PDB file of C-alpha atoms and ligand atoms in Angstrom:
ATOM      1  CA  MET A   1       4.530 -48.634  13.755  1.00 54.00           C
ATOM      2  CA  ALA A   2       3.100 -45.284  14.873  1.00 56.00           C
ATOM      3  CA  THR A   3       4.134 -44.073  18.309  1.00 61.00           C
ATOM      4  CA  ASN A   4       2.383 -41.313  20.212  1.00 69.00           C
ATOM      5  CA  PHE A   5       5.389 -39.457  21.628  1.00 65.00           C
ATOM      6  CA  GLY A   6       3.167 -36.872  23.348  1.00 68.00           C
ATOM      7  CA  GLU A   7       1.543 -39.559  25.452  1.00 72.00           C
ATOM      8  CA  THR A   8       4.882 -41.192  26.205  1.00 85.00           C
ATOM      9  CA  GLU A   9       6.352 -37.840  27.287  1.00 84.00           C
ATOM     10  CA  ALA A  10       3.363 -37.152  29.544  1.00 84.00           C
ATOM     11  CA  TYR A  11       3.606 -40.633  31.048  1.00 86.00           C
ATOM     12  CA  LEU A  12       7.329 -40.222  31.738  1.00 90.00           C
ATOM     13  CA  ALA A  13       6.776 -36.778  33.289  1.00 87.00           C
ATOM     14  CA  GLU A  14       4.099 -38.252  35.570  1.00 89.00           C
ATOM     15  CA  GLN A  15       6.426 -41.097  36.584  1.00 93.00           C
ATOM     16  CA  ARG A  16       9.245 -38.624  37.283  1.00 95.00           C
ATOM     17  CA  LEU A  17       6.964 -36.452  39.419  1.00 94.00           C
ATOM     18  CA  ALA A  18       5.694 -39.467  41.373  1.00 94.00           C
ATOM     19  CA  HIS A  19       9.306 -40.537  41.960  1.00 95.00           C
ATOM     20  CA  GLU A  20      10.421 -37.067  43.138  1.00 96.00           C
ATOM     21  CA  ALA A  21       7.413 -36.757  45.458  1.00 97.00           C
ATOM     22  CA  SER A  22       8.056 -40.194  46.915  1.00 95.00           C
ATOM     23  CA  GLN A  23      11.679 -39.189  47.578  1.00 95.00           C
ATOM     24  CA  ILE A  24      10.551 -36.038  49.392  1.00 97.00           C
ATOM     25  CA  LEU A  25       7.977 -37.954  51.437  1.00 97.00           C
ATOM     26  CA  GLY A  26      10.451 -40.798  52.024  1.00 96.00           C
ATOM     27  CA  SER A  27      12.962 -38.303  53.421  1.00 96.00           C
ATOM     28  CA  VAL A  28      10.514 -37.730  56.306  1.00 97.00           C
ATOM     29  CA  GLY A  29       9.488 -41.377  56.611  1.00 96.00           C
ATOM     30  CA  LEU A  30       6.185 -41.195  54.734  1.00 97.00           C
ATOM     31  CA  SER A  31       4.546 -42.481  51.564  1.00 96.00           C
ATOM     32  CA  MET A  32       1.760 -41.170  49.341  1.00 97.00           C
ATOM     33  CA  GLU A  33      -0.596 -43.758  50.881  1.00 97.00           C
ATOM     34  CA  GLU A  34       0.088 -42.341  54.346  1.00 97.00           C
ATOM     35  CA  LEU A  35      -0.412 -38.823  53.047  1.00 97.00           C
ATOM     36  CA  GLY A  36      -3.826 -39.930  51.824  1.00 97.00           C
ATOM     37  CA  LYS A  37      -4.888 -40.701  55.409  1.00 98.00           C
ATOM     38  CA  LYS A  38      -4.365 -37.087  56.506  1.00 98.00           C
ATOM     39  CA  LYS A  39      -7.031 -34.408  56.556  1.00 98.00           C
ATOM     40  CA  LYS A  40      -4.856 -31.409  55.686  1.00 98.00           C
ATOM     41  CA  VAL A  41      -1.150 -31.371  54.953  1.00 98.00           C
ATOM     42  CA  LEU A  42       1.224 -28.430  54.634  1.00 98.00           C
ATOM     43  CA  ASP A  43       4.322 -28.865  52.493  1.00 98.00           C
ATOM     44  CA  LEU A  44       6.451 -26.110  53.983  1.00 98.00           C
ATOM     45  CA  GLY A  45       9.121 -24.892  51.565  1.00 98.00           C
ATOM     46  CA  ALA A  46       7.498 -26.756  48.717  1.00 97.00           C
ATOM     47  CA  GLY A  47       9.968 -25.829  45.959  1.00 95.00           C
ATOM     48  CA  THR A  48       8.210 -26.691  42.700  1.00 93.00           C
ATOM     49  CA  CYS A  49       5.310 -28.347  44.578  1.00 95.00           C
ATOM     50  CA  GLN A  50       6.115 -31.923  43.584  1.00 95.00           C
ATOM     51  CA  VAL A  51       4.273 -33.309  46.632  1.00 97.00           C
ATOM     52  CA  GLU A  52       1.036 -31.430  45.924  1.00 96.00           C
ATOM     53  CA  ARG A  53       1.189 -32.125  42.182  1.00 95.00           C
ATOM     54  CA  ALA A  54       1.868 -35.831  42.679  1.00 96.00           C
ATOM     55  CA  ALA A  55      -0.851 -35.995  45.355  1.00 97.00           C
ATOM     56  CA  ARG A  56      -3.351 -34.566  42.875  1.00 95.00           C
ATOM     57  CA  ALA A  57      -2.340 -37.138  40.283  1.00 93.00           C
ATOM     58  CA  PHE A  58      -3.005 -39.681  43.035  1.00 94.00           C
ATOM     59  CA  GLY A  59      -6.509 -38.245  43.524  1.00 96.00           C
ATOM     60  CA  LEU A  60      -5.706 -36.337  46.724  1.00 97.00           C
ATOM     61  CA  ARG A  61      -6.711 -32.751  47.379  1.00 96.00           C
ATOM     62  CA  ASN A  62      -5.446 -32.437  50.942  1.00 98.00           C
ATOM     63  CA  VAL A  63      -2.049 -30.781  50.325  1.00 97.00           C
ATOM     64  CA  VAL A  64      -1.279 -27.071  50.603  1.00 97.00           C
ATOM     65  CA  SER A  65       2.119 -25.926  49.336  1.00 97.00           C
ATOM     66  CA  ALA A  66       3.929 -22.951  50.838  1.00 97.00           C
ATOM     67  CA  GLY A  67       7.130 -21.116  50.110  1.00 97.00           C
ATOM     68  CA  MET A  68       8.675 -17.743  49.464  1.00 97.00           C
ATOM     69  CA  HIS A  69       7.740 -17.589  45.765  1.00 94.00           C
ATOM     70  CA  PHE A  70       5.051 -19.391  43.799  1.00 88.00           C
ATOM     71  CA  PRO A  71       7.113 -21.290  41.198  1.00 86.00           C
ATOM     72  CA  LYS A  72       6.215 -20.550  37.597  1.00 84.00           C
ATOM     73  CA  GLU A  73       6.128 -24.303  36.823  1.00 74.00           C
ATOM     74  CA  ALA A  74       3.303 -24.688  39.327  1.00 77.00           C
ATOM     75  CA  LYS A  75       1.293 -21.514  38.601  1.00 81.00           C
ATOM     76  CA  ALA A  76      -0.535 -22.983  35.630  1.00 79.00           C
ATOM     77  CA  ALA A  77      -1.519 -26.097  37.596  1.00 83.00           C
ATOM     78  CA  GLY A  78      -4.035 -24.223  39.801  1.00 86.00           C
ATOM     79  CA  LEU A  79      -2.424 -25.434  42.996  1.00 92.00           C
ATOM     80  CA  ASP A  80      -3.278 -24.517  46.549  1.00 88.00           C
ATOM     81  CA  TYR A  81      -0.154 -22.406  47.047  1.00 93.00           C
ATOM     82  CA  VAL A  82       0.535 -19.927  49.842  1.00 95.00           C
ATOM     83  CA  GLU A  83       3.321 -17.412  49.401  1.00 96.00           C
ATOM     84  CA  MET A  84       4.786 -16.713  52.825  1.00 97.00           C
ATOM     85  CA  ASP A  85       7.909 -15.978  54.782  1.00 98.00           C
ATOM     86  CA  ALA A  86       7.887 -18.507  57.608  1.00 98.00           C
ATOM     87  CA  ALA A  87       9.888 -16.041  59.711  1.00 98.00           C
ATOM     88  CA  GLN A  88       6.791 -13.782  59.820  1.00 98.00           C
ATOM     89  CA  PRO A  89       3.472 -14.653  61.538  1.00 98.00           C
ATOM     90  CA  TRP A  90       1.750 -17.414  59.572  1.00 98.00           C
ATOM     91  CA  LYS A  91      -1.700 -16.673  58.190  1.00 96.00           C
ATOM     92  CA  PHE A  92      -3.036 -20.149  59.022  1.00 98.00           C
ATOM     93  CA  GLU A  93      -5.450 -20.589  61.904  1.00 98.00           C
ATOM     94  CA  LYS A  94      -4.428 -22.742  64.832  1.00 97.00           C
ATOM     95  CA  SER A  95      -4.994 -26.488  64.322  1.00 98.00           C
ATOM     96  CA  SER A  96      -5.123 -26.107  60.521  1.00 98.00           C
ATOM     97  CA  PHE A  97      -3.035 -29.175  59.689  1.00 98.00           C
ATOM     98  CA  ASP A  98      -2.640 -32.713  60.932  1.00 98.00           C
ATOM     99  CA  LEU A  99       0.713 -32.962  59.121  1.00 98.00           C
ATOM    100  CA  ILE A 100       3.424 -30.494  58.189  1.00 98.00           C
ATOM    101  CA  VAL A 101       6.278 -31.840  56.084  1.00 98.00           C
ATOM    102  CA  SER A 102       9.370 -29.947  55.102  1.00 98.00           C
ATOM    103  CA  ARG A 103      12.427 -31.079  53.184  1.00 98.00           C
ATOM    104  CA  LYS A 104      15.171 -28.472  53.014  1.00 98.00           C
ATOM    105  CA  GLY A 105      12.536 -25.874  53.843  1.00 98.00           C
ATOM    106  CA  PRO A 106      12.602 -22.721  55.985  1.00 98.00           C
ATOM    107  CA  LEU A 107      14.125 -24.337  59.081  1.00 98.00           C
ATOM    108  CA  PHE A 108      16.981 -25.656  56.981  1.00 98.00           C
ATOM    109  CA  HIS A 109      17.518 -22.057  55.858  1.00 98.00           C
ATOM    110  CA  THR A 110      17.219 -20.277  59.221  1.00 98.00           C
ATOM    111  CA  ARG A 111      19.871 -17.698  60.021  1.00 97.00           C
ATOM    112  CA  THR A 112      19.352 -17.345  63.765  1.00 97.00           C
ATOM    113  CA  LYS A 113      18.107 -19.358  66.731  1.00 98.00           C
ATOM    114  CA  ASP A 114      15.252 -16.887  67.295  1.00 98.00           C
ATOM    115  CA  GLU A 115      14.084 -17.369  63.708  1.00 98.00           C
ATOM    116  CA  ALA A 116      14.091 -21.153  64.143  1.00 98.00           C
ATOM    117  CA  VAL A 117      12.198 -20.965  67.445  1.00 98.00           C
ATOM    118  CA  PHE A 118       9.632 -18.617  65.871  1.00 98.00           C
ATOM    119  CA  MET A 119       9.040 -21.023  62.969  1.00 98.00           C
ATOM    120  CA  LEU A 120       8.778 -24.049  65.251  1.00 98.00           C
ATOM    121  CA  GLU A 121       6.248 -22.263  67.461  1.00 98.00           C
ATOM    122  CA  GLU A 122       4.177 -21.267  64.421  1.00 98.00           C
ATOM    123  CA  ALA A 123       4.300 -24.824  63.113  1.00 98.00           C
ATOM    124  CA  LEU A 124       3.178 -26.236  66.477  1.00 98.00           C
ATOM    125  CA  ARG A 125       0.412 -23.627  66.740  1.00 98.00           C
ATOM    126  CA  THR A 126      -1.002 -24.520  63.322  1.00 98.00           C
ATOM    127  CA  LEU A 127      -0.902 -28.277  64.009  1.00 98.00           C
ATOM    128  CA  SER A 128      -3.997 -30.015  65.315  1.00 98.00           C
ATOM    129  CA  PRO A 129      -3.692 -31.819  68.684  1.00 97.00           C
ATOM    130  CA  GLU A 130      -2.856 -35.131  66.979  1.00 95.00           C
ATOM    131  CA  GLY A 131      -0.660 -33.415  64.387  1.00 98.00           C
ATOM    132  CA  GLU A 132       2.971 -33.979  63.474  1.00 98.00           C
ATOM    133  CA  LEU A 133       5.757 -31.852  62.065  1.00 98.00           C
ATOM    134  CA  ARG A 134       8.331 -33.836  60.062  1.00 98.00           C
ATOM    135  CA  LEU A 135      11.571 -32.169  58.995  1.00 98.00           C
ATOM    136  CA  ASN A 136      14.452 -33.335  56.841  1.00 98.00           C
ATOM    137  CA  PRO A 137      17.409 -33.055  57.030  1.00 97.00           C
ATOM    138  CA  LEU A 138      18.398 -33.014  60.674  1.00 97.00           C
ATOM    139  CA  ARG A 139      20.431 -29.811  60.590  1.00 97.00           C
ATOM    140  CA  PHE A 140      19.077 -26.277  60.812  1.00 98.00           C
ATOM    141  CA  GLY A 141      20.669 -23.333  59.038  1.00 98.00           C
ATOM    142  CA  PHE A 142      21.386 -21.318  62.153  1.00 98.00           C
ATOM    143  CA  ILE A 143      23.453 -24.178  63.573  1.00 98.00           C
ATOM    144  CA  LYS A 144      25.447 -24.324  60.354  1.00 97.00           C
ATOM    145  CA  ASN A 145      26.014 -20.561  60.615  1.00 96.00           C
ATOM    146  CA  GLU A 146      27.327 -20.950  64.142  1.00 97.00           C
ATOM    147  CA  MET A 147      29.577 -23.781  63.033  1.00 97.00           C
ATOM    148  CA  PHE A 148      30.877 -21.733  60.088  1.00 97.00           C
ATOM    149  CA  ALA A 149      32.082 -19.158  62.608  1.00 96.00           C
ATOM    150  CA  LYS A 150      33.731 -21.896  64.662  1.00 96.00           C
ATOM    151  CA  TYR A 151      35.144 -23.853  61.694  1.00 97.00           C
ATOM    152  CA  PRO A 152      35.853 -21.515  58.733  1.00 97.00           C
ATOM    153  CA  ARG A 153      36.859 -24.593  56.765  1.00 98.00           C
ATOM    154  CA  PHE A 154      33.234 -25.815  56.921  1.00 97.00           C
ATOM    155  CA  ALA A 155      32.073 -22.509  55.403  1.00 97.00           C
ATOM    156  CA  ASP A 156      34.702 -22.830  52.628  1.00 97.00           C
ATOM    157  CA  LEU A 157      33.626 -26.376  51.827  1.00 97.00           C
ATOM    158  CA  GLU A 158      29.920 -25.472  51.946  1.00 95.00           C
ATOM    159  CA  GLY A 159      30.570 -22.768  49.359  1.00 94.00           C
ATOM    160  CA  GLN A 160      31.971 -25.290  46.880  1.00 94.00           C
ATOM    161  CA  VAL A 161      29.836 -26.993  44.247  1.00 93.00           C
ATOM    162  CA  ARG A 162      29.305 -30.535  45.475  1.00 89.00           C
ATOM    163  CA  HIS A 163      30.333 -32.376  42.332  1.00 91.00           C
ATOM    164  CA  MET A 164      33.463 -30.202  42.014  1.00 93.00           C
ATOM    165  CA  ARG A 165      34.759 -31.205  45.460  1.00 95.00           C
ATOM    166  CA  SER A 166      37.595 -33.698  45.708  1.00 96.00           C
ATOM    167  CA  LEU A 167      36.751 -36.933  47.499  1.00 96.00           C
ATOM    168  CA  HIS A 168      38.818 -35.765  50.461  1.00 97.00           C
ATOM    169  CA  ASP A 169      36.951 -32.442  50.635  1.00 97.00           C
ATOM    170  CA  GLN A 170      33.617 -34.209  50.291  1.00 96.00           C
ATOM    171  CA  LYS A 171      34.428 -36.509  53.234  1.00 96.00           C
ATOM    172  CA  GLU A 172      35.515 -33.520  55.308  1.00 97.00           C
ATOM    173  CA  TRP A 173      32.283 -31.649  54.450  1.00 97.00           C
ATOM    174  CA  GLU A 174      30.195 -34.700  55.404  1.00 96.00           C
ATOM    175  CA  LYS A 175      31.981 -34.847  58.765  1.00 97.00           C
ATOM    176  CA  TYR A 176      31.028 -31.224  59.527  1.00 98.00           C
ATOM    177  CA  SER A 177      27.470 -31.750  58.246  1.00 97.00           C
ATOM    178  CA  LEU A 178      26.967 -34.758  60.480  1.00 97.00           C
ATOM    179  CA  GLU A 179      28.289 -32.781  63.427  1.00 97.00           C
ATOM    180  CA  ALA A 180      25.770 -30.038  62.540  1.00 98.00           C
ATOM    181  CA  ASN A 181      23.007 -32.687  62.652  1.00 97.00           C
ATOM    182  CA  LEU A 182      24.019 -33.788  66.149  1.00 97.00           C
ATOM    183  CA  GLU A 183      24.414 -30.210  67.304  1.00 98.00           C
ATOM    184  CA  THR A 184      20.933 -29.303  65.962  1.00 98.00           C
ATOM    185  CA  ALA A 185      19.272 -32.103  67.938  1.00 97.00           C
ATOM    186  CA  SER A 186      21.194 -31.278  71.075  1.00 98.00           C
ATOM    187  CA  ARG A 187      20.423 -27.549  70.817  1.00 98.00           C
ATOM    188  CA  LEU A 188      16.713 -28.181  70.226  1.00 98.00           C
ATOM    189  CA  ARG A 189      16.621 -30.364  73.338  1.00 98.00           C
ATOM    190  CA  SER A 190      18.360 -27.686  75.361  1.00 98.00           C
ATOM    191  CA  LEU A 191      15.710 -25.218  74.118  1.00 98.00           C
ATOM    192  CA  GLY A 192      13.081 -27.532  75.658  1.00 97.00           C
ATOM    193  CA  TYR A 193      11.703 -29.156  72.489  1.00 98.00           C
ATOM    194  CA  ASP A 194      10.530 -32.721  72.594  1.00 97.00           C
ATOM    195  CA  PHE A 195      10.928 -34.669  69.365  1.00 98.00           C
ATOM    196  CA  SER A 196      12.144 -37.957  67.998  1.00 98.00           C
ATOM    197  CA  THR A 197      14.703 -38.615  65.294  1.00 97.00           C
ATOM    198  CA  ALA A 198      14.806 -41.399  62.748  1.00 96.00           C
ATOM    199  CA  LEU A 199      17.634 -42.529  60.500  1.00 92.00           C
ATOM    200  CA  PRO A 200      16.285 -44.727  57.694  1.00 87.00           C
ATOM    201  CA  GLU A 201      18.787 -47.137  56.191  1.00 83.00           C
ATOM    202  CA  ASN A 202      17.104 -48.204  52.957  1.00 80.00           C
ATOM    203  CA  THR A 203      17.376 -44.849  51.237  1.00 83.00           C
ATOM    204  CA  SER A 204      19.510 -43.428  48.466  1.00 85.00           C
ATOM    205  CA  ASP A 205      19.778 -40.081  50.288  1.00 88.00           C
ATOM    206  CA  PRO A 206      23.371 -39.037  50.906  1.00 91.00           C
ATOM    207  CA  ILE A 207      24.460 -39.720  54.473  1.00 92.00           C
ATOM    208  CA  GLU A 208      24.350 -36.063  55.563  1.00 93.00           C
ATOM    209  CA  ASN A 209      20.720 -35.710  54.374  1.00 94.00           C
ATOM    210  CA  ARG A 210      19.525 -38.980  55.829  1.00 94.00           C
ATOM    211  CA  GLY A 211      17.204 -38.765  58.787  1.00 96.00           C
ATOM    212  CA  TYR A 212      14.371 -36.614  60.023  1.00 98.00           C
ATOM    213  CA  LEU A 213      12.903 -34.992  63.103  1.00 98.00           C
ATOM    214  CA  VAL A 214       9.332 -35.614  64.254  1.00 98.00           C
ATOM    215  CA  PHE A 215       7.644 -33.094  66.556  1.00 98.00           C
ATOM    216  CA  LYS A 216       4.242 -33.877  68.003  1.00 96.00           C
ATOM    217  CA  LYS A 217       1.911 -31.436  69.703  1.00 81.00           C
TER     218      LYS A 217
HETATM  219  C1  LIG B 301      15.723 -26.031  48.574  1.00 59.39           C
HETATM  220  S1  LIG B 301      14.018 -25.680  48.283  1.00 59.39           S
HETATM  221  C2  LIG B 301      13.326 -27.227  48.824  1.00 59.39           C
HETATM  222  C3  LIG B 301      12.179 -27.624  47.977  1.00 59.39           C
HETATM  223  C4  LIG B 301      11.524 -28.977  48.275  1.00 59.39           C
HETATM  224  N1  LIG B 301      11.025 -29.069  49.622  1.00 59.39           N
HETATM  225  C5  LIG B 301      12.459 -30.121  47.987  1.00 59.39           C
HETATM  226  O1  LIG B 301      12.858 -30.812  48.916  1.00 59.39           O
HETATM  227  O2  LIG B 301      12.799 -30.303  46.813  1.00 59.39           O
HETATM  228  C6  LIG B 301      13.690 -24.545  49.605  1.00 59.39           C
HETATM  229  C7  LIG B 301      12.245 -24.138  49.758  1.00 59.39           C
HETATM  230  O3  LIG B 301      12.087 -23.494  51.026  1.00 59.39           O
HETATM  231  C8  LIG B 301      11.423 -22.264  50.851  1.00 59.39           C
HETATM  232  N2  LIG B 301      11.857 -21.325  51.903  1.00 59.39           N
HETATM  233  C9  LIG B 301      13.117 -21.019  52.298  1.00 59.39           C
HETATM  234  N3  LIG B 301      13.072 -20.117  53.276  1.00 59.39           N
HETATM  235  C10 LIG B 301      11.756 -19.852  53.511  1.00 59.39           C
HETATM  236  C11 LIG B 301      11.055 -19.011  54.413  1.00 59.39           C
HETATM  237  N4  LIG B 301      11.685 -18.211  55.275  1.00 59.39           N
HETATM  238  N5  LIG B 301       9.711 -19.020  54.370  1.00 59.39           N
HETATM  239  C12 LIG B 301       9.037 -19.809  53.503  1.00 59.39           C
HETATM  240  N6  LIG B 301       9.642 -20.610  52.631  1.00 59.39           N
HETATM  241  C13 LIG B 301      10.983 -20.637  52.641  1.00 59.39           C
HETATM  242  C14 LIG B 301      11.770 -21.804  49.450  1.00 59.39           C
HETATM  243  O4  LIG B 301      10.809 -20.874  48.962  1.00 59.39           O
HETATM  244  C15 LIG B 301      11.736 -23.150  48.718  1.00 59.39           C
HETATM  245  O5  LIG B 301      10.422 -23.477  48.373  1.00 59.39           O
END
């Protein structure tokens, strides 16, 4: 029996992409169907643009990907990609998006509080009045940095490759990470931000990456 391996490979790649995109969207409490109801969506810190690529396969053209470097995997796909440093003024007009999603994006990588505040203000400026900003995970980089200074052990553990950690070290790292999540929410509130948090249960995300923040205009 003849088998067309090319077609099978393409089918599997499409399935894998759809799965990865649904994990990214799921991490902020959304699905591809919900994405389809939005006018314009920004995937901030898009990595290899799985969300935009899967959206296109789904017939959607409403996603813009953004990140520091246009990934070579995505260049050939003719995507709507914006190279940007979110710590610098964003080139988008105000009210450009009704949804901004970000999993492990710029806010997760912030080094200072001022950088995080700048990015949040830019995100809120570029959201339309009914827009939402959804961020996963719950901890921001600058909070981790502050905690590293307070708990050098956290910095040591963070520097280890996850699958090389002993079970004991992994548990200890999770404890610090969860504390960083709580600290992030509490700091954002003390900075005057209004947002909600959600902690989905039916997810395969590791405990420290479970949960997201939702900011509305
Ligand atoms: C760990 S990857 C996450 C990719 C994808 N969101 C995912 O969940 O698989 C981090 C992404 O954030 C982007 N990023 C980090 N810091 C950034 C910054 N200051 N401005 C814009 N993008 C940034 C990187 O370019 C990259 O696309």
